Amino acid sequence: MKRLSALLGGLLAAVLVTASLGTTAAPASATPTSPAQVVSPTPYMGWNTYYGLGGDFTEDTIRSVADSLVSRGLAKAGYGIVWLDGGWQADQSRSAAGDLVPNPAKFPNGLQPLVDYIHSKGLKAGIYTDAGPYIPGRCGLGSGGYYQRDADQFAAWGFDAVKVDYLCGIAADLDPKTVFTEFAQALRNNASHRPMIFNLCNPVTSPDWGNYPESQQSINSWSYAPGIAQSWRTYTDVGFQGDIKFKDVLRNYDANARHPEVVKPGAFSDPDYLAPELGMSDEEFRTQLTLWSVAAAPLVVGSDIRKLSAATVGMLTDPDVIAINQDRAAVQAVRVGAAGTTETWVKRLADGGRAVVLLNRGESAKTLTTTASAVGLSGARFTLKNAWTNSVTESAGTISAAVPAHGTALFRVEPASGLPGIPHVTAGIPQVTQVGSQVLPEGTAPVVAGGDELRAEVAVRNDGLLPVFEPAVTLTAPAGWTVTPIGKAPQLLAGGLKTTLAFKVKLPADTAAGNAALTATTSYDVIGHGRLRQTTVSPVIVAPAPPDGTAPLSHHQWITATSGWMSPTIDEAVGGGSPISLVGQTYPTGIGVASPSQVRYYLGQQCSRLTATVGIDDAVRNVGPEGGTSTFQVVGDGKVLYDSGTVDRDNPKQVDVDLTGVRVLDLMVGDAGDGGYNDRADWAAPTATC
């Protein structure tokens, strides 16, 4: 039976890839009903209050945001909906007559004048409610029992879009398919005959938050939502207000990718909002925008757009990226090949071309490749347009890019014709392959310190038909560092070949801790185009000094630290501000994290021992029995030195590890296979002897 299940699963995956890459339209939803009209043929775009403002917004705030959408060019780029999430309603959210009531302090003129103002700017307006009945203390607003009345009211106010949540719905133990279908009908039958986008939002029943029946789960919305809504949330929230993590962006994208076959014009999977400058690096946000674009997902910004940098606004308004998202075929990207640290995703476009994403989930830069045939194209020559850099090159069939850690490359690929174009040359990002005598495992983010000698390599490949001449690479480092080339570059790099150039890099003994970079400039001659150049940059972490003596490791400066939700806390349990406590014993020092977590320290081969107690913090004892299990590992230079196995909330474990010869130490926490629910894990009294 297991073999049969695996075979059927493989056949289904093959069908999905064929459907998404072929020349025929993606199959329609299996749901028998369909919207009366295609309200939003391509993914809608806009802005929402939730992540950037929370519930703290007023009429003046919203007017200011609408003005900024226009003045900063976001409206012109397509971000046309100004969406009020939860927080617009009065404390007593419904009048005695049964009408929803705006908060009079925030909206003294009511909502209709605000909607009129939004419309006067050439924008549309969105609003929020919930499918369940209002339950004080459980949710802030509910439309249960008033679907048609509320739909009519939203339309009368002039709203163009409605987000319908499910906090009240799950609190009232309703069936999501039933109530969302009823709400959709009410919106379609509103008394004003006003077309309104319906965003179906059921995130609280995701597996992260408990063991809900399949019919209630957010990951089941795909089975009915395409027939009743313009979009449906496919997983839990992408993060917390002001705290969006890259790993959760990937989690939501993966969940969103499960059912590309039901996406079609006017019906789109929704992995939640875009979240620039709310915790992710620029590179990580560029990856989110890339993935959301090829997923044919709604592009709704959750940050306060008035505060975004010009660089971020430039990313959000990039015309080539938006064009891929807004492609009229409305096809959702599918993965080509196996899942892993590096992946290829492809979206079939209406003109027969392909949008191709090379995704690097890992912690170090890599050169990634796929082929035109793998993404469903045939021929001998292909034009590659890099959607982010606007460079246009020609390939003989290989699609390659140097992709930073947590980064992507996005190409628009189509068969080439006419005179040969500029060869597609990939200039690699500098890779630190060795520190002193220690060869770094592939995929390891380099950690260096004052006095270290490094080996750095830059790989250059030519995937074009024509050769390039006199390829050369220069490597620059921070002031005071010395760079010495090793070996010489070839005079010619023919199509289909690659070369690797190496350098010796020496750090001064007094190099300060912090972030540094190695910058490679790759140049080469192309007949008819002169000498071309590419610049690639590799971040390098210069570690702080190692610990000295015997001291709490939690009081030493870490290099990097991650937590499954929120951020690691020092001498407190994560999330609650309470002292670290395991089975009734309180510890004055420690690190509190949620799974999964990695906390990295530089020891510089100066330490001999680590002791600690590991366990689940007592803070989880006042919640349900679900989750609350983790694994703890101590890893030295990539080698596991201690593995706790599964640790539950009643049985902490002692750690005593020999650190002799360890240069880089990682304290790792996993979820023990049951997700991160209630996993508030502690490294209690972690003490290093150095």
Short mmCIF file of C-alpha atoms in Angstrom, two decimals, residues 30-307:
data_model
loop_
_atom_site.label_atom_id
_atom_site.label_comp_id
_atom_site.label_asym_id
_atom_site.label_seq_id
_atom_site.Cartn_x
_atom_site.Cartn_y
_atom_site.Cartn_z
CA ALA A 30 -13.50 21.19 -8.94
CA THR A 31 -16.01 23.28 -7.00
CA PRO A 32 -19.24 23.28 -9.04
CA THR A 33 -20.20 26.89 -8.33
CA SER A 34 -18.26 29.92 -9.59
CA PRO A 35 -18.41 33.66 -9.03
CA ALA A 36 -21.03 35.46 -11.06
CA GLN A 37 -18.28 37.64 -12.54
CA VAL A 38 -14.53 37.73 -12.60
CA VAL A 39 -14.03 40.62 -10.19
CA SER A 40 -10.23 40.54 -10.24
CA PRO A 41 -8.90 38.64 -13.30
CA THR A 42 -5.30 39.07 -12.13
CA PRO A 43 -4.10 39.12 -8.51
CA TYR A 44 -5.30 42.24 -6.74
CA MET A 45 -2.73 44.60 -5.20
CA GLY A 46 -2.85 47.04 -2.31
CA TRP A 47 -2.00 47.82 1.29
CA ASN A 48 -3.38 46.58 4.62
CA THR A 49 -3.15 48.07 8.12
CA TYR A 50 -2.39 44.85 10.00
CA TYR A 51 1.37 44.35 10.27
CA GLY A 52 2.53 47.93 10.11
CA LEU A 53 -0.14 49.66 12.20
CA GLY A 54 -1.99 46.90 14.04
CA GLY A 55 -5.22 48.36 15.35
CA ASP A 56 -3.70 51.80 15.84
CA PHE A 57 -5.10 53.76 12.89
CA THR A 58 -7.53 56.62 12.38
CA GLU A 59 -9.21 58.43 9.53
CA ASP A 60 -6.22 60.76 9.29
CA THR A 61 -3.82 57.79 9.22
CA ILE A 62 -5.66 56.14 6.36
CA ARG A 63 -5.89 59.38 4.38
CA SER A 64 -2.14 59.82 4.86
CA VAL A 65 -1.44 56.30 3.59
CA ALA A 66 -3.69 56.83 0.57
CA ASP A 67 -1.77 60.02 -0.21
CA SER A 68 1.54 58.15 0.10
CA LEU A 69 0.42 55.31 -2.17
CA VAL A 70 -0.11 57.92 -4.86
CA SER A 71 2.88 60.19 -4.17
CA ARG A 72 5.38 57.33 -3.88
CA GLY A 73 4.31 55.68 -7.12
CA LEU A 74 2.80 52.56 -5.55
CA ALA A 75 -0.70 53.30 -6.82
CA LYS A 76 0.58 53.78 -10.37
CA ALA A 77 2.40 50.44 -10.08
CA GLY A 78 -0.90 48.73 -9.23
CA TYR A 79 -1.18 48.83 -5.43
CA GLY A 80 -4.71 50.13 -5.60
CA ILE A 81 -6.57 48.93 -2.48
CA VAL A 82 -6.43 50.71 0.88
CA TRP A 83 -7.55 48.00 3.30
CA LEU A 84 -8.72 48.52 6.88
CA ASP A 85 -8.08 45.39 8.95
CA GLY A 86 -9.39 44.79 12.47
CA GLY A 87 -9.55 47.86 14.69
CA TRP A 88 -11.91 50.08 12.69
CA GLN A 89 -14.97 49.05 14.73
CA ALA A 90 -16.38 50.65 17.88
CA ASP A 91 -15.93 48.93 21.25
CA GLN A 92 -19.64 48.08 20.98
CA SER A 93 -19.32 47.00 17.40
CA ARG A 94 -23.04 46.78 16.55
CA SER A 95 -25.84 49.23 17.20
CA ALA A 96 -29.18 48.34 18.77
CA ALA A 97 -30.64 48.33 15.25
CA GLY A 98 -28.08 45.73 14.17
CA ASP A 99 -25.70 47.89 12.12
CA LEU A 100 -21.92 47.77 12.40
CA VAL A 101 -20.52 50.90 14.01
CA PRO A 102 -17.11 52.49 13.32
CA ASN A 103 -15.02 53.64 16.25
CA PRO A 104 -16.20 57.25 16.78
CA ALA A 105 -12.85 58.41 18.18
CA LYS A 106 -10.94 57.08 15.19
CA PHE A 107 -13.57 57.86 12.55
CA PRO A 108 -15.64 60.80 13.82
CA ASN A 109 -17.17 61.29 10.36
CA GLY A 110 -17.98 57.63 9.86
CA LEU A 111 -16.48 55.50 7.11
CA GLN A 112 -18.24 56.73 3.98
CA PRO A 113 -16.39 60.09 3.79
CA LEU A 114 -13.11 58.18 4.16
CA VAL A 115 -14.08 55.77 1.39
CA ASP A 116 -15.03 58.73 -0.79
CA TYR A 117 -11.60 60.25 -0.17
CA ILE A 118 -9.87 56.98 -1.07
CA HIS A 119 -11.90 56.82 -4.28
CA SER A 120 -11.03 60.43 -5.08
CA LYS A 121 -7.36 59.39 -5.17
CA GLY A 122 -8.15 56.76 -7.82
CA LEU A 123 -7.89 53.96 -5.26
CA LYS A 124 -10.23 51.29 -3.92
CA ALA A 125 -11.20 50.63 -0.30
CA GLY A 126 -11.20 47.38 1.66
CA ILE A 127 -12.62 46.45 5.06
CA TYR A 128 -12.45 43.59 7.59
CA THR A 129 -14.92 41.43 9.46
CA ASP A 130 -15.25 37.86 10.71
CA ALA A 131 -17.47 34.98 9.64
CA GLY A 132 -18.49 34.12 13.21
CA PRO A 133 -20.69 35.93 15.71
CA TYR A 134 -18.99 38.52 17.89
CA ILE A 135 -17.80 36.86 21.11
CA PRO A 136 -16.36 39.36 23.62
CA GLY A 137 -12.88 38.37 24.70
CA ARG A 138 -12.46 35.86 21.88
CA CYS A 139 -12.48 38.11 18.81
CA GLY A 140 -12.90 41.78 18.04
CA LEU A 141 -15.66 41.77 15.45
CA GLY A 142 -18.15 39.33 13.96
CA SER A 143 -20.78 39.23 11.24
CA GLY A 144 -22.40 35.96 12.25
CA GLY A 145 -26.18 36.27 11.94
CA TYR A 146 -25.86 39.51 9.93
CA TYR A 147 -24.22 38.42 6.67
CA GLN A 148 -26.59 40.12 4.26
CA ARG A 149 -27.01 43.19 6.46
CA ASP A 150 -23.24 43.65 6.72
CA ALA A 151 -22.66 42.98 3.02
CA ASP A 152 -25.28 45.61 2.17
CA GLN A 153 -23.69 48.05 4.62
CA PHE A 154 -20.17 47.55 3.24
CA ALA A 155 -21.50 48.11 -0.27
CA ALA A 156 -23.49 51.19 0.78
CA TRP A 157 -20.35 52.66 2.34
CA GLY A 158 -18.65 52.11 -1.02
CA PHE A 159 -16.15 49.40 -0.13
CA ASP A 160 -14.60 47.42 -2.97
CA ALA A 161 -13.09 44.51 -1.01
CA VAL A 162 -13.90 42.57 2.15
CA LYS A 163 -11.56 40.39 4.21
CA VAL A 164 -13.51 37.80 6.19
CA ASP A 165 -11.56 36.28 9.08
CA TYR A 166 -12.40 33.20 11.18
CA LEU A 167 -11.39 33.99 14.76
CA CYS A 168 -15.03 34.23 15.84
CA GLY A 169 -15.87 31.36 13.51
CA ILE A 170 -13.55 28.89 15.18
CA ALA A 171 -14.52 30.18 18.64
CA ALA A 172 -18.16 29.37 17.77
CA ASP A 173 -17.17 25.98 16.28
CA LEU A 174 -18.69 26.78 12.89
CA ASP A 175 -18.05 24.94 9.64
CA PRO A 176 -15.85 27.21 7.50
CA LYS A 177 -17.09 26.00 4.12
CA THR A 178 -20.70 26.60 5.12
CA VAL A 179 -20.29 30.06 6.59
CA PHE A 180 -17.84 31.36 4.01
CA THR A 181 -20.15 30.18 1.23
CA GLU A 182 -23.06 32.00 2.86
CA PHE A 183 -21.00 35.16 3.26
CA ALA A 184 -19.87 34.99 -0.37
CA GLN A 185 -23.47 34.78 -1.49
CA ALA A 186 -24.36 37.80 0.65
CA LEU A 187 -21.55 39.83 -0.90
CA ARG A 188 -22.62 38.89 -4.43
CA ASN A 189 -26.24 39.75 -3.63
CA ASN A 190 -25.54 43.08 -1.93
CA ALA A 191 -28.35 45.61 -2.29
CA SER A 192 -26.14 48.10 -4.13
CA HIS A 193 -25.13 45.50 -6.75
CA ARG A 194 -21.55 46.54 -6.04
CA PRO A 195 -18.74 44.17 -7.14
CA MET A 196 -16.56 43.42 -4.11
CA ILE A 197 -13.42 41.32 -3.78
CA PHE A 198 -13.86 38.55 -1.20
CA ASN A 199 -10.66 37.58 0.66
CA LEU A 200 -11.42 34.37 2.58
CA CYS A 201 -9.17 34.26 5.64
CA ASN A 202 -8.99 31.17 7.86
CA PRO A 203 -5.47 31.23 9.36
CA VAL A 204 -6.18 30.24 12.98
CA THR A 205 -6.90 26.62 12.07
CA SER A 206 -3.46 26.00 10.60
CA PRO A 207 -1.64 22.96 12.00
CA ASP A 208 0.74 25.28 13.88
CA TRP A 209 -2.06 26.21 16.29
CA GLY A 210 -3.62 22.88 17.18
CA ASN A 211 -5.04 19.60 15.93
CA TYR A 212 -8.13 20.76 14.03
CA PRO A 213 -10.34 18.47 11.91
CA GLU A 214 -9.29 18.50 8.26
CA SER A 215 -12.51 20.19 7.16
CA GLN A 216 -11.77 23.17 9.43
CA GLN A 217 -8.11 23.64 8.55
CA SER A 218 -6.80 26.53 6.52
CA ILE A 219 -5.00 24.06 4.28
CA ASN A 220 -8.43 22.73 3.22
CA SER A 221 -9.76 26.07 1.94
CA TRP A 222 -8.53 25.30 -1.59
CA SER A 223 -11.22 22.60 -1.91
CA TYR A 224 -14.12 25.07 -1.92
CA ALA A 225 -12.79 28.66 -1.93
CA PRO A 226 -11.98 28.97 -5.68
CA GLY A 227 -15.70 28.76 -6.42
CA ILE A 228 -16.76 31.48 -3.99
CA ALA A 229 -13.85 33.89 -3.38
CA GLN A 230 -11.28 35.94 -5.24
CA SER A 231 -8.59 34.74 -2.83
CA TRP A 232 -8.20 32.41 0.11
CA ARG A 233 -5.53 32.32 2.79
CA THR A 234 -3.59 29.08 2.60
CA TYR A 235 -1.89 29.02 6.01
CA THR A 236 -1.42 30.91 9.25
CA ASP A 237 -0.17 34.50 9.43
CA VAL A 238 3.25 35.05 7.89
CA GLY A 239 4.44 36.49 11.20
CA PHE A 240 3.60 38.79 14.08
CA GLN A 241 3.15 42.54 14.04
CA GLY A 242 6.58 44.06 13.51
CA ASP A 243 8.24 40.62 13.57
CA ILE A 244 8.33 38.77 10.23
CA LYS A 245 10.88 35.98 9.85
CA PHE A 246 12.25 34.61 6.59
CA LYS A 247 11.67 31.01 7.66
CA ASP A 248 7.95 31.77 8.10
CA VAL A 249 7.82 33.36 4.65
CA LEU A 250 9.16 30.07 3.25
CA ARG A 251 6.71 28.09 5.41
CA ASN A 252 3.76 30.05 4.05
CA TYR A 253 5.02 29.84 0.48
CA ASP A 254 5.38 26.06 0.72
CA ALA A 255 1.87 25.67 2.12
CA ASN A 256 0.53 27.99 -0.57
CA ALA A 257 2.16 25.87 -3.28
CA ARG A 258 0.20 22.71 -2.49
CA HIS A 259 -2.67 23.20 -4.93
CA PRO A 260 -1.67 25.27 -7.96
CA GLU A 261 -4.26 23.47 -10.08
CA VAL A 262 -7.19 25.45 -8.65
CA VAL A 263 -5.75 28.90 -9.33
CA LYS A 264 -7.35 30.67 -12.29
CA PRO A 265 -8.29 34.20 -13.38
CA GLY A 266 -10.24 35.72 -10.52
CA ALA A 267 -9.31 33.05 -7.94
CA PHE A 268 -5.92 33.10 -6.21
CA SER A 269 -4.13 31.35 -3.37
CA ASP A 270 -3.11 33.90 -0.71
CA PRO A 271 0.02 33.24 1.39
CA ASP A 272 -0.54 36.48 3.39
CA TYR A 273 0.92 39.97 3.14
CA LEU A 274 4.22 41.34 1.90
CA ALA A 275 6.32 42.45 4.86
CA PRO A 276 9.27 44.69 3.94
CA GLU A 277 11.31 46.24 6.75
CA LEU A 278 9.52 44.28 9.47
CA GLY A 279 12.34 41.92 10.42
CA MET A 280 13.71 40.57 7.14
CA SER A 281 16.79 41.80 5.30
CA ASP A 282 16.37 43.48 1.93
CA GLU A 283 17.53 40.26 0.26
CA GLU A 284 14.97 38.20 2.17
CA PHE A 285 12.17 40.59 1.28
CA ARG A 286 13.21 40.53 -2.38
CA THR A 287 12.83 36.76 -2.16
CA GLN A 288 9.35 37.09 -0.66
CA LEU A 289 8.25 39.45 -3.42
CA THR A 290 9.75 37.14 -6.05
CA LEU A 291 7.97 34.08 -4.70
CA TRP A 292 4.64 35.87 -4.23
CA SER A 293 4.89 37.16 -7.81
CA VAL A 294 5.38 33.77 -9.44
CA ALA A 295 2.71 32.28 -7.16
CA ALA A 296 0.12 34.60 -8.74
CA ALA A 297 -0.58 35.73 -5.18
CA PRO A 298 -2.30 38.97 -4.20
CA LEU A 299 0.38 41.61 -3.57
CA VAL A 300 -0.77 43.43 -0.45
CA VAL A 301 1.82 45.37 1.55
CA GLY A 302 1.50 44.98 5.31
CA SER A 303 4.16 47.52 6.32
CA ASP A 304 3.62 51.24 6.86
CA ILE A 305 4.39 52.42 3.34
CA ARG A 306 4.95 55.98 4.54
CA LYS A 307 8.12 54.82 6.32
#
